[in-house]
Coordinates of N, CA and C in Angstrom, one line a residue:
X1 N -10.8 15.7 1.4 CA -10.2 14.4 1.7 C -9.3 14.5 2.9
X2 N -8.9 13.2 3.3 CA -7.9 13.3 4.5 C -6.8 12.8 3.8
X3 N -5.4 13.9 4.6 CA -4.0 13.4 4.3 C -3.2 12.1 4.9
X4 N -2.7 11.3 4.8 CA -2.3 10.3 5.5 C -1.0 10.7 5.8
X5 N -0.8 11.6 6.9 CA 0.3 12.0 7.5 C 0.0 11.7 9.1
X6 N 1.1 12.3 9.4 CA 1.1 12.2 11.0 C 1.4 13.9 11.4
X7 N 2.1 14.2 10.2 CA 2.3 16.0 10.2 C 1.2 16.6 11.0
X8 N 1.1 17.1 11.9 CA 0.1 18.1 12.8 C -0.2 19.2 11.9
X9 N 0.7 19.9 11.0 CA 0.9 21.1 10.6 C 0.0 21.3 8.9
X10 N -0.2 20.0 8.4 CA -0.8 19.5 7.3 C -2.5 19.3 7.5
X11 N -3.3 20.3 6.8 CA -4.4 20.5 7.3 C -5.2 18.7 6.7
X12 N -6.1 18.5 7.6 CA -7.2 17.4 7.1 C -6.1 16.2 7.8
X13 N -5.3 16.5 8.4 CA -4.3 15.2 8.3 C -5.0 13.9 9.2
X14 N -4.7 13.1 9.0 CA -5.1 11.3 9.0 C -5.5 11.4 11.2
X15 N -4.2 11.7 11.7 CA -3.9 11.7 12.7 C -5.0 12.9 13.9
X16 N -5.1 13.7 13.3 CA -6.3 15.2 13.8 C -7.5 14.7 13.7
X17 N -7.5 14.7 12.1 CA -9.3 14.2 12.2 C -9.7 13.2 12.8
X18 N -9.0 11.9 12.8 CA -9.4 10.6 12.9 C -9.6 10.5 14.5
X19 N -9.3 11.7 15.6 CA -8.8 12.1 17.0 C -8.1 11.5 17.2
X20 N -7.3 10.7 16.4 CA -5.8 9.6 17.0 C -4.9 10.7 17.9
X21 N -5.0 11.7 18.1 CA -4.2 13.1 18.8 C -4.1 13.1 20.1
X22 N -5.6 12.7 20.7 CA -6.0 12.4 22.0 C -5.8 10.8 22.7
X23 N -4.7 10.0 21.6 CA -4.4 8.9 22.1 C -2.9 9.2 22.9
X24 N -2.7 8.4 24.0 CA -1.3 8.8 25.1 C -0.2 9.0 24.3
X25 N -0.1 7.6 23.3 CA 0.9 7.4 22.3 C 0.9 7.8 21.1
X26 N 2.2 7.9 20.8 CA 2.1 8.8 18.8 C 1.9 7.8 18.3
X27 N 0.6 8.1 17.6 CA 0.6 7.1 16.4 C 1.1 7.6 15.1
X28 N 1.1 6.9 13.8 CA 1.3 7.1 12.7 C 0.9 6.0 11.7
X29 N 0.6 5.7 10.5 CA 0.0 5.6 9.3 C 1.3 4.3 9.3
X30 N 0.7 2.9 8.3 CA 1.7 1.9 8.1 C 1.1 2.8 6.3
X31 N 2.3 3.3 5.7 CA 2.0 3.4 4.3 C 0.9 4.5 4.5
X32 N 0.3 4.5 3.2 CA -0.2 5.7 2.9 C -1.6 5.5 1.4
X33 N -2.7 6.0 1.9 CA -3.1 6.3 0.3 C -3.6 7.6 0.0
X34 N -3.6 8.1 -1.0 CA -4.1 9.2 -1.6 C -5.1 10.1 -1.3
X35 N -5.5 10.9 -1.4 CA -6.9 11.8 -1.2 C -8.1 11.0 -1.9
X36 N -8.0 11.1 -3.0 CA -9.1 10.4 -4.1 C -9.1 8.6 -4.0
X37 N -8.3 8.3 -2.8 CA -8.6 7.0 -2.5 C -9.6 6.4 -1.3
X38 N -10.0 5.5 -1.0 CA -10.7 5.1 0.5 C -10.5 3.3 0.2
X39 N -10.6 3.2 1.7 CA -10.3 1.9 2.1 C -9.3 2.2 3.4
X40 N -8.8 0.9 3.7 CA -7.7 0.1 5.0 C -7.1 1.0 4.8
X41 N -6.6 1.5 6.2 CA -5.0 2.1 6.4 C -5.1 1.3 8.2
X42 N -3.9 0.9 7.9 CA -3.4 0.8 9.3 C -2.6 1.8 10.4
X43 N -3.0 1.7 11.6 CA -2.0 2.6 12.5 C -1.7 2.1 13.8
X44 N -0.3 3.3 13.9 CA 0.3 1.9 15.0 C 1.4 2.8 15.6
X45 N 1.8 2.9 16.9 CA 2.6 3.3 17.6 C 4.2 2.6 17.4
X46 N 3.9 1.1 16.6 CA 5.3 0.8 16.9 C 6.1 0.8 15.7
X47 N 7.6 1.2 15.5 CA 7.7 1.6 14.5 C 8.2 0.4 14.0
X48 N 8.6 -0.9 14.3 CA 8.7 -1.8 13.4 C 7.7 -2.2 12.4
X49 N 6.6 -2.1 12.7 CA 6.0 -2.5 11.7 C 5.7 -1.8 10.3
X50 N 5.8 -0.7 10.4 CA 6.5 -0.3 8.9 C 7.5 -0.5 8.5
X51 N 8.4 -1.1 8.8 CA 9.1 -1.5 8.1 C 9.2 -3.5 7.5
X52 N 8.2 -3.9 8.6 CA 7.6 -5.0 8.4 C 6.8 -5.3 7.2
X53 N 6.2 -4.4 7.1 CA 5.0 -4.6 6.2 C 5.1 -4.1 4.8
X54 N 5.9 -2.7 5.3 CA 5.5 -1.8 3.7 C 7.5 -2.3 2.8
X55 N 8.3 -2.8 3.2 CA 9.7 -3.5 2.9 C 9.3 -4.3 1.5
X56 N 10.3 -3.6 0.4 CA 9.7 -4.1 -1.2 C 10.3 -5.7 -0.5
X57 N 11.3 -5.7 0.0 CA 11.9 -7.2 0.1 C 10.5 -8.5 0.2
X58 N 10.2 -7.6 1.4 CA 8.3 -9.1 1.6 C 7.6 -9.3 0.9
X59 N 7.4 -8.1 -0.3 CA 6.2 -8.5 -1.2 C 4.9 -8.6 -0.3
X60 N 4.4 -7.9 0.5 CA 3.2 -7.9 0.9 C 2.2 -7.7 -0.1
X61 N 1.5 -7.9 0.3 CA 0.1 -7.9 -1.2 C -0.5 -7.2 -0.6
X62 N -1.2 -6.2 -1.4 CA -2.0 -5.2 -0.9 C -3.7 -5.6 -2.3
X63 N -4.7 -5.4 -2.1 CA -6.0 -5.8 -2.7 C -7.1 -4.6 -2.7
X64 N -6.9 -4.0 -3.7 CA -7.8 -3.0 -4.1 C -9.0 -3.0 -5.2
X65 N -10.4 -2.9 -4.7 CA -11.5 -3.0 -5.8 C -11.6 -1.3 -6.4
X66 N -11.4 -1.7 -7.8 CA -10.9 -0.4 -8.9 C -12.5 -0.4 -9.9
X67 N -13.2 1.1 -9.8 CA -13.9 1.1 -10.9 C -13.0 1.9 -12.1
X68 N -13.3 2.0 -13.3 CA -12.9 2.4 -14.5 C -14.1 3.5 -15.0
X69 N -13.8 4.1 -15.6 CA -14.6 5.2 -16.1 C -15.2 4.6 -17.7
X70 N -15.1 3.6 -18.4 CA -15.7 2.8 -19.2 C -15.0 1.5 -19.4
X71 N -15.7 0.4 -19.9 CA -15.7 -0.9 -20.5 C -14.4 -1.3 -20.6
X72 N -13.7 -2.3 -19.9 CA -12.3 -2.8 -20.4 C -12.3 -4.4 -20.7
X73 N -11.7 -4.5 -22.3 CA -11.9 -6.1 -22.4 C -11.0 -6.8 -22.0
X74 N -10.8 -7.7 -21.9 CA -9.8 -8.9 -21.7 C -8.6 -9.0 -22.3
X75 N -7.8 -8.5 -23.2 CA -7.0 -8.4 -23.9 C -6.1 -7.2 -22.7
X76 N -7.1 -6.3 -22.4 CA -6.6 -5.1 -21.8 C -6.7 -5.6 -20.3
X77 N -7.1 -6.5 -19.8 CA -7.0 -6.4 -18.4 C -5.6 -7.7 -18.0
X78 N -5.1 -8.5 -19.0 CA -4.1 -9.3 -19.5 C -3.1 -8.5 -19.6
X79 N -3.2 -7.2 -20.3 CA -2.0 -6.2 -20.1 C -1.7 -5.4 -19.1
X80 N -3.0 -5.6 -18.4 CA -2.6 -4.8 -16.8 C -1.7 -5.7 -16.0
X81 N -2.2 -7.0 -16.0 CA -1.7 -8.0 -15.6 C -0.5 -8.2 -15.6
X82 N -0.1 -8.0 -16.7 CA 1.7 -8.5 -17.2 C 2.3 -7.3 -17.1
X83 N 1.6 -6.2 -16.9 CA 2.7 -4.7 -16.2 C 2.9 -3.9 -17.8
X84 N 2.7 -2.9 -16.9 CA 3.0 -1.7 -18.0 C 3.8 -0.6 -18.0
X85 N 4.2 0.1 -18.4 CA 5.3 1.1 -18.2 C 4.9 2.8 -17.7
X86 N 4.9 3.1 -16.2 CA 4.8 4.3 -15.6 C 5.6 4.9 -15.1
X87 N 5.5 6.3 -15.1 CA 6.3 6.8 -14.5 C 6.3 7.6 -13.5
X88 N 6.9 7.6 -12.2 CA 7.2 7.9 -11.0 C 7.7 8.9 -10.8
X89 N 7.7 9.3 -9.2 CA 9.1 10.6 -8.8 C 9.9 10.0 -7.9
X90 N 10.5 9.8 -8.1 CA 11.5 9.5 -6.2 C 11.9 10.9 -5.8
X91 N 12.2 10.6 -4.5 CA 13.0 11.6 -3.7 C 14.4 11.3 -3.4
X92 N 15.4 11.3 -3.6 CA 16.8 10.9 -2.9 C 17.5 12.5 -2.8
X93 N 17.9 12.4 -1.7 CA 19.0 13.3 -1.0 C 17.7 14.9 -1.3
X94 N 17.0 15.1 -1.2 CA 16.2 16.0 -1.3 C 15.7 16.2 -2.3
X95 N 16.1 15.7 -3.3 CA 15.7 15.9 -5.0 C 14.4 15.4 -5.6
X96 N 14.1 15.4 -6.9 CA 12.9 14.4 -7.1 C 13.5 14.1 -8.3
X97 N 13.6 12.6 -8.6 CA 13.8 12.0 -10.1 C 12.8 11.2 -10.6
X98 N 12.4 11.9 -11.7 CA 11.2 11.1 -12.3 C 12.1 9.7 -12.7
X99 N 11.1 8.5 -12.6 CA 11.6 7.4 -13.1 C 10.7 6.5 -14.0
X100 N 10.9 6.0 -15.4 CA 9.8 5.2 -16.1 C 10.4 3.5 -16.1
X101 N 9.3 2.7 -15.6 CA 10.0 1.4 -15.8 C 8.4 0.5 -15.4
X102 N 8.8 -0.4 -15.8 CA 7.3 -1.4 -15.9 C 6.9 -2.0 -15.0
X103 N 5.6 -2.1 -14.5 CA 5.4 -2.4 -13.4 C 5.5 -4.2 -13.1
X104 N 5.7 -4.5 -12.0 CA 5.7 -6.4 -11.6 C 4.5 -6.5 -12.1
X105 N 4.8 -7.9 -12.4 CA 3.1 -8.8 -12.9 C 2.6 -8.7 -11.5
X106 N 1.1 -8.6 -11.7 CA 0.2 -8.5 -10.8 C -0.9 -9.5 -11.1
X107 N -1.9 -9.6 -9.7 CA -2.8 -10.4 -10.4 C -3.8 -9.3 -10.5
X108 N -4.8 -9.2 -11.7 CA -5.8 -8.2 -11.8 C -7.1 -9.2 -12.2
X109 N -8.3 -9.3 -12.1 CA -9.5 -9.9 -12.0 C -10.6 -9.2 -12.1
X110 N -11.7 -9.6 -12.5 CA -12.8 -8.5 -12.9 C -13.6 -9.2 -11.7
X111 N -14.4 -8.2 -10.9 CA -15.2 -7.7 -10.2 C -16.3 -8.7 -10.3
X112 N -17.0 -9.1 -9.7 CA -18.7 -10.0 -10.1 C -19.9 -8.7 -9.7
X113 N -20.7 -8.5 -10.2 CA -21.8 -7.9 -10.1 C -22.1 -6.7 -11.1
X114 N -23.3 -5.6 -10.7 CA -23.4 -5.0 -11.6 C -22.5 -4.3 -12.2
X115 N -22.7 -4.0 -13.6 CA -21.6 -3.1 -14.0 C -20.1 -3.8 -14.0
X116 N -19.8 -5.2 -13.9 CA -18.3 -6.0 -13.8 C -17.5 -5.4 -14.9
X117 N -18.4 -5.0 -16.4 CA -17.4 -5.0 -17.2 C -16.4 -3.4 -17.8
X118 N -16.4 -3.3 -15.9 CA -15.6 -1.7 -15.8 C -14.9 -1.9 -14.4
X119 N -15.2 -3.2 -13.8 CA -14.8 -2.7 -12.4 C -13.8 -4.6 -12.0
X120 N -12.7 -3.4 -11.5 CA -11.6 -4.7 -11.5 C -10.9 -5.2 -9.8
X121 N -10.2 -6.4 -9.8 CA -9.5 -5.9 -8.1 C -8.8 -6.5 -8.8
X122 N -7.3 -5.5 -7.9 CA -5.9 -5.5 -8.3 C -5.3 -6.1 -7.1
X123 N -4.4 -6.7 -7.5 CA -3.1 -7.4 -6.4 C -1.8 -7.0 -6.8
X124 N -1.6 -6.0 -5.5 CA -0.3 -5.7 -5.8 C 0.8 -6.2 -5.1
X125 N 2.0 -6.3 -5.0 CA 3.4 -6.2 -4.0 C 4.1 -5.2 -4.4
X126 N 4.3 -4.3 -5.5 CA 5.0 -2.8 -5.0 C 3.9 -1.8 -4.7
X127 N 4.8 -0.9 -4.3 CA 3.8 0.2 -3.8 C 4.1 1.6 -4.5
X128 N 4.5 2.1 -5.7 CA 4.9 3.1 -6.1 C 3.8 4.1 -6.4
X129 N 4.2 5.1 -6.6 CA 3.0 6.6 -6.1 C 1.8 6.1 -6.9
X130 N 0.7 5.9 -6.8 CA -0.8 6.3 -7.5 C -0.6 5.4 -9.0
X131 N 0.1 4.3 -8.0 CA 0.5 3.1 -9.3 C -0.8 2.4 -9.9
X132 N -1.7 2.1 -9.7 CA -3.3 1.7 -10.0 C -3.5 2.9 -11.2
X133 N -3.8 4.1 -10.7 CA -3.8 5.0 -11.6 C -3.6 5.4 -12.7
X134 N -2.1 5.2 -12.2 CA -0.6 5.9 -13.8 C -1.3 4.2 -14.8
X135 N -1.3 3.3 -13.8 CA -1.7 1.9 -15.1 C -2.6 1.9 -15.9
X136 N -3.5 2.1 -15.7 CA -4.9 2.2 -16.5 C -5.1 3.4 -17.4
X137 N -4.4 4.5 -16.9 CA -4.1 5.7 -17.3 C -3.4 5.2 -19.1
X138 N -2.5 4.7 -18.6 CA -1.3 4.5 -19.5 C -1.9 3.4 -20.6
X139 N -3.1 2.9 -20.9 CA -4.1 2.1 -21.8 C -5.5 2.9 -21.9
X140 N -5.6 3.8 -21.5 CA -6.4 4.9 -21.8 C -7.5 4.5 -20.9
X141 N -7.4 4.6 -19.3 CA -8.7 5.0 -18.7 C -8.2 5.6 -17.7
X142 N -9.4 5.9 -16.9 CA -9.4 6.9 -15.8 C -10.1 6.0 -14.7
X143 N -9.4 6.3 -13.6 CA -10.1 5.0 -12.0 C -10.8 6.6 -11.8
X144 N -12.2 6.0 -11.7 CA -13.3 6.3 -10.7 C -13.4 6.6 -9.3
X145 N -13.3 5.1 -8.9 CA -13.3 5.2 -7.5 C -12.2 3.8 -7.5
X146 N -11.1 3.9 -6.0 CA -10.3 3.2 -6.0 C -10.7 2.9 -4.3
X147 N -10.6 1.3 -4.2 CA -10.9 1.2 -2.8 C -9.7 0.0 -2.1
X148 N -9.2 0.4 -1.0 CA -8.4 -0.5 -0.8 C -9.2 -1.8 0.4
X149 N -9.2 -2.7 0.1 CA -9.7 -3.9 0.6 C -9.0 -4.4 2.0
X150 N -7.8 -4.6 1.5 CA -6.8 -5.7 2.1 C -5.3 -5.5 2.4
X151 N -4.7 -5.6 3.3 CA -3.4 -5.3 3.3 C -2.2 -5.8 4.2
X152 N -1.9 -6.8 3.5 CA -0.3 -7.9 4.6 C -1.5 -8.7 4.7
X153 N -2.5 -9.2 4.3 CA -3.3 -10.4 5.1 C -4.7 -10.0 5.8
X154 N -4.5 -8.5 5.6 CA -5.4 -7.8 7.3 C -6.7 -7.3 6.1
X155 N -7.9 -8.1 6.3 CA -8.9 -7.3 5.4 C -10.0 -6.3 6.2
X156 N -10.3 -5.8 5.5 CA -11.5 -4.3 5.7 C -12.8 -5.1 6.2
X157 N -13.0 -4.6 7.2 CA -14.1 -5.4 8.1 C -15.4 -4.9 7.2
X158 N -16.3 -5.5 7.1 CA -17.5 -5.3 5.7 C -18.8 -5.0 6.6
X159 N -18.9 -5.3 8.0 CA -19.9 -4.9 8.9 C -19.7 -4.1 10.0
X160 N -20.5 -3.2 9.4 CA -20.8 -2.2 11.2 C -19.5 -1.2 11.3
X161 N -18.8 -1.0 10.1 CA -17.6 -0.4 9.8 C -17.8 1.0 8.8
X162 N -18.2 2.5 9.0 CA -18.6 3.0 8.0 C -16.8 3.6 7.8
X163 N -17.4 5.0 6.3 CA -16.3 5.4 6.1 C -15.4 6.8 7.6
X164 N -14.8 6.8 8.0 CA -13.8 7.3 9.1 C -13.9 6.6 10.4
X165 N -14.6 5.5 10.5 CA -14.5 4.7 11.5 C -13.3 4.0 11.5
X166 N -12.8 3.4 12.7 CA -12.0 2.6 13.0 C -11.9 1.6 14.6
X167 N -11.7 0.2 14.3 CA -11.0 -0.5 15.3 C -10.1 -1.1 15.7
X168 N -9.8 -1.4 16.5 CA -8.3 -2.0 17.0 C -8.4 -3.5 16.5
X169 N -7.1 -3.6 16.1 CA -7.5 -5.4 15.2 C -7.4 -5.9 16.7
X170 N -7.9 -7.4 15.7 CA -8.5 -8.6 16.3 C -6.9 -9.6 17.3
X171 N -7.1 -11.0 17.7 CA -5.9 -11.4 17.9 C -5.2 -11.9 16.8
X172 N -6.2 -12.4 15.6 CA -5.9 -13.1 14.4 C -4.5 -11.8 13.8
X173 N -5.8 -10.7 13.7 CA -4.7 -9.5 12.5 C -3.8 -9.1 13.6
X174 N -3.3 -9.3 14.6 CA -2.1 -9.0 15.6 C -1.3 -10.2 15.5
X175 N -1.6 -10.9 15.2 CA -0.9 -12.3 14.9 C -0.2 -12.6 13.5
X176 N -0.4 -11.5 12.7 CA 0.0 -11.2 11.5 C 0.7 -10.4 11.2
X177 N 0.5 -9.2 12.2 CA 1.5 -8.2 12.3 C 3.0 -8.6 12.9
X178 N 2.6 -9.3 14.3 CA 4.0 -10.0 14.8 C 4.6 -10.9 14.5
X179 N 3.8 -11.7 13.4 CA 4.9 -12.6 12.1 C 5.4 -12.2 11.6
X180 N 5.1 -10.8 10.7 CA 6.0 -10.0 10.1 C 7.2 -9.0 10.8
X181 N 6.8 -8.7 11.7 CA 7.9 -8.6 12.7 C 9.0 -9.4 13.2
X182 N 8.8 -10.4 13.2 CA 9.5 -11.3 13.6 C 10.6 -12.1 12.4
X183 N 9.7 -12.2 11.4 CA 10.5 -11.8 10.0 C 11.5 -11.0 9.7
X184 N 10.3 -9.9 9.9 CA 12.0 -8.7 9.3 C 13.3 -8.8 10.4
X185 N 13.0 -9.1 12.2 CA 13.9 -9.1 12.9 C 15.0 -9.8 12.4
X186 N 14.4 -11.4 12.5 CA 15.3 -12.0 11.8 C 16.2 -11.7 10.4
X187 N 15.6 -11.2 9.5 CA 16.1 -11.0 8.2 C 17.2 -9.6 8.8
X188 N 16.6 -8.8 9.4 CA 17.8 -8.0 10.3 C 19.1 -8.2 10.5
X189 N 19.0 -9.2 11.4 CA 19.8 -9.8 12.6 C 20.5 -10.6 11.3
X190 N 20.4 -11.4 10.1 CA 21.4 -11.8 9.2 C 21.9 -11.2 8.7
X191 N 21.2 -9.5 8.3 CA 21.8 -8.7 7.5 C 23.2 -8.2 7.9
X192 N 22.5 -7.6 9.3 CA 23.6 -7.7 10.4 C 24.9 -8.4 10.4
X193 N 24.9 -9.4 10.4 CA 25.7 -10.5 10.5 C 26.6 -10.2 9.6
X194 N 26.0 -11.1 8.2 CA 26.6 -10.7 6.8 C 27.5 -9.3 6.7
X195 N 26.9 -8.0 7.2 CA 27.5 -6.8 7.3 C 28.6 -7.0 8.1
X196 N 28.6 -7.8 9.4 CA 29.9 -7.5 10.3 C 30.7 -8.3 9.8
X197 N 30.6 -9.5 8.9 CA 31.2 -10.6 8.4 C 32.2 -9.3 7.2
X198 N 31.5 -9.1 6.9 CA 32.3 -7.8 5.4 C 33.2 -7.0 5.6
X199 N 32.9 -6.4 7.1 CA 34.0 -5.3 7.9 C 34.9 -5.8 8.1
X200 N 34.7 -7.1 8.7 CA 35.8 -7.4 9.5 C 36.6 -8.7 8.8
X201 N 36.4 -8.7 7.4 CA 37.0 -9.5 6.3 C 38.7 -8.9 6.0
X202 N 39.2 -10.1 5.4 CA 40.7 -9.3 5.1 C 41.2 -9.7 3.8

């Protein structure tokens, strides 16, 4: 599999294989998925937009088509739905703390075509480690194959696109990236505000 780093030093990494190395500018990865994942990743030289995009504050929706390893009824894809309780690692100050707590409602939907009654798409807005996973895990199945579709708006081009290929978005999905930019500036620039308003209070 490939790593989704920018690390040089990290074998298979995102940035080497993909020849993004031989571009003038550093690139780097908006977000990240897994080894045992495939689908959209975006990349980009500027660094606002990770923090545009991947910020729990915006709720970006991210759209991934999920197989399951057997049959899930309705009862059980209603409990995916309404969130279930996984548990995580964080990192703070160097450390790692496992953390258990339930995930946001999501929207989750079953698949049309062969085989639907194993294969789901999920809508997410958090992004915690191999969250798709730990969920289904946690009602007793195992994801198959996990594909990511869609991401901030920007979907996976369906023609002429195989898997390690890549193109430079369109004006549309550039026009999406610099709304959300322009967003978070803003939301910045008040934070800002509010913060110097606090200092300088008496």
């Amino acid at each position: 599999g490939v790593t989704c780093t920018a690390d040089k030093t990290v074998k298979n990494n995102i940035i080497k294989t993909g020849g993004f190395d031989l571009f003038p500018q550093r690139l780097f990865t908006v977000g990240r998925l897994d080894k045992d994942s495939t689908g959209l990743i975006i990349l980009t030289s500027d660094g606002r937009v990770n923090n545009a995009m991947l910020s729990p504050s915006f709720r970006k929706e991210k759209i991934y088509e999920v197989e399951l390893n057997k049959e899930i009824n309705d009862m059980q894809v209603k409990q995916l739905s309404s969130g279930v309780y996984i548990t995580t690692t964080l990192q703070r100050d160097k450390k790692n703390k496992e953390v258990t707590a339930m995930t946001l409602p999501c929207k989750v939907k079953r698949l049309s075509g062969i085989n639907n009654d194993r294969k789901l798409e999920f809508t997410l807005i958090e992004g915690r480690n191999r969250q798709i996973r730990k969920m289904v895990e946690s009602i007793g199945f195992n994801v198959i194959n996990l594909h990511r579709v869609s991401f901030g708006g920007i979907k996976l081009r369906g023609s002429g696109l195989g898997e390690g290929d890549w193109v430079e978005l369109d004006e549309d999905e550039m026009g999406i990236i610099q709304k959300s930019i322009d967003i978070s500036d803003k939301k910045r620039a008040v934070d800002d505000l509010y913060q110097y308003d606090f200092d300088n209070s008496e």
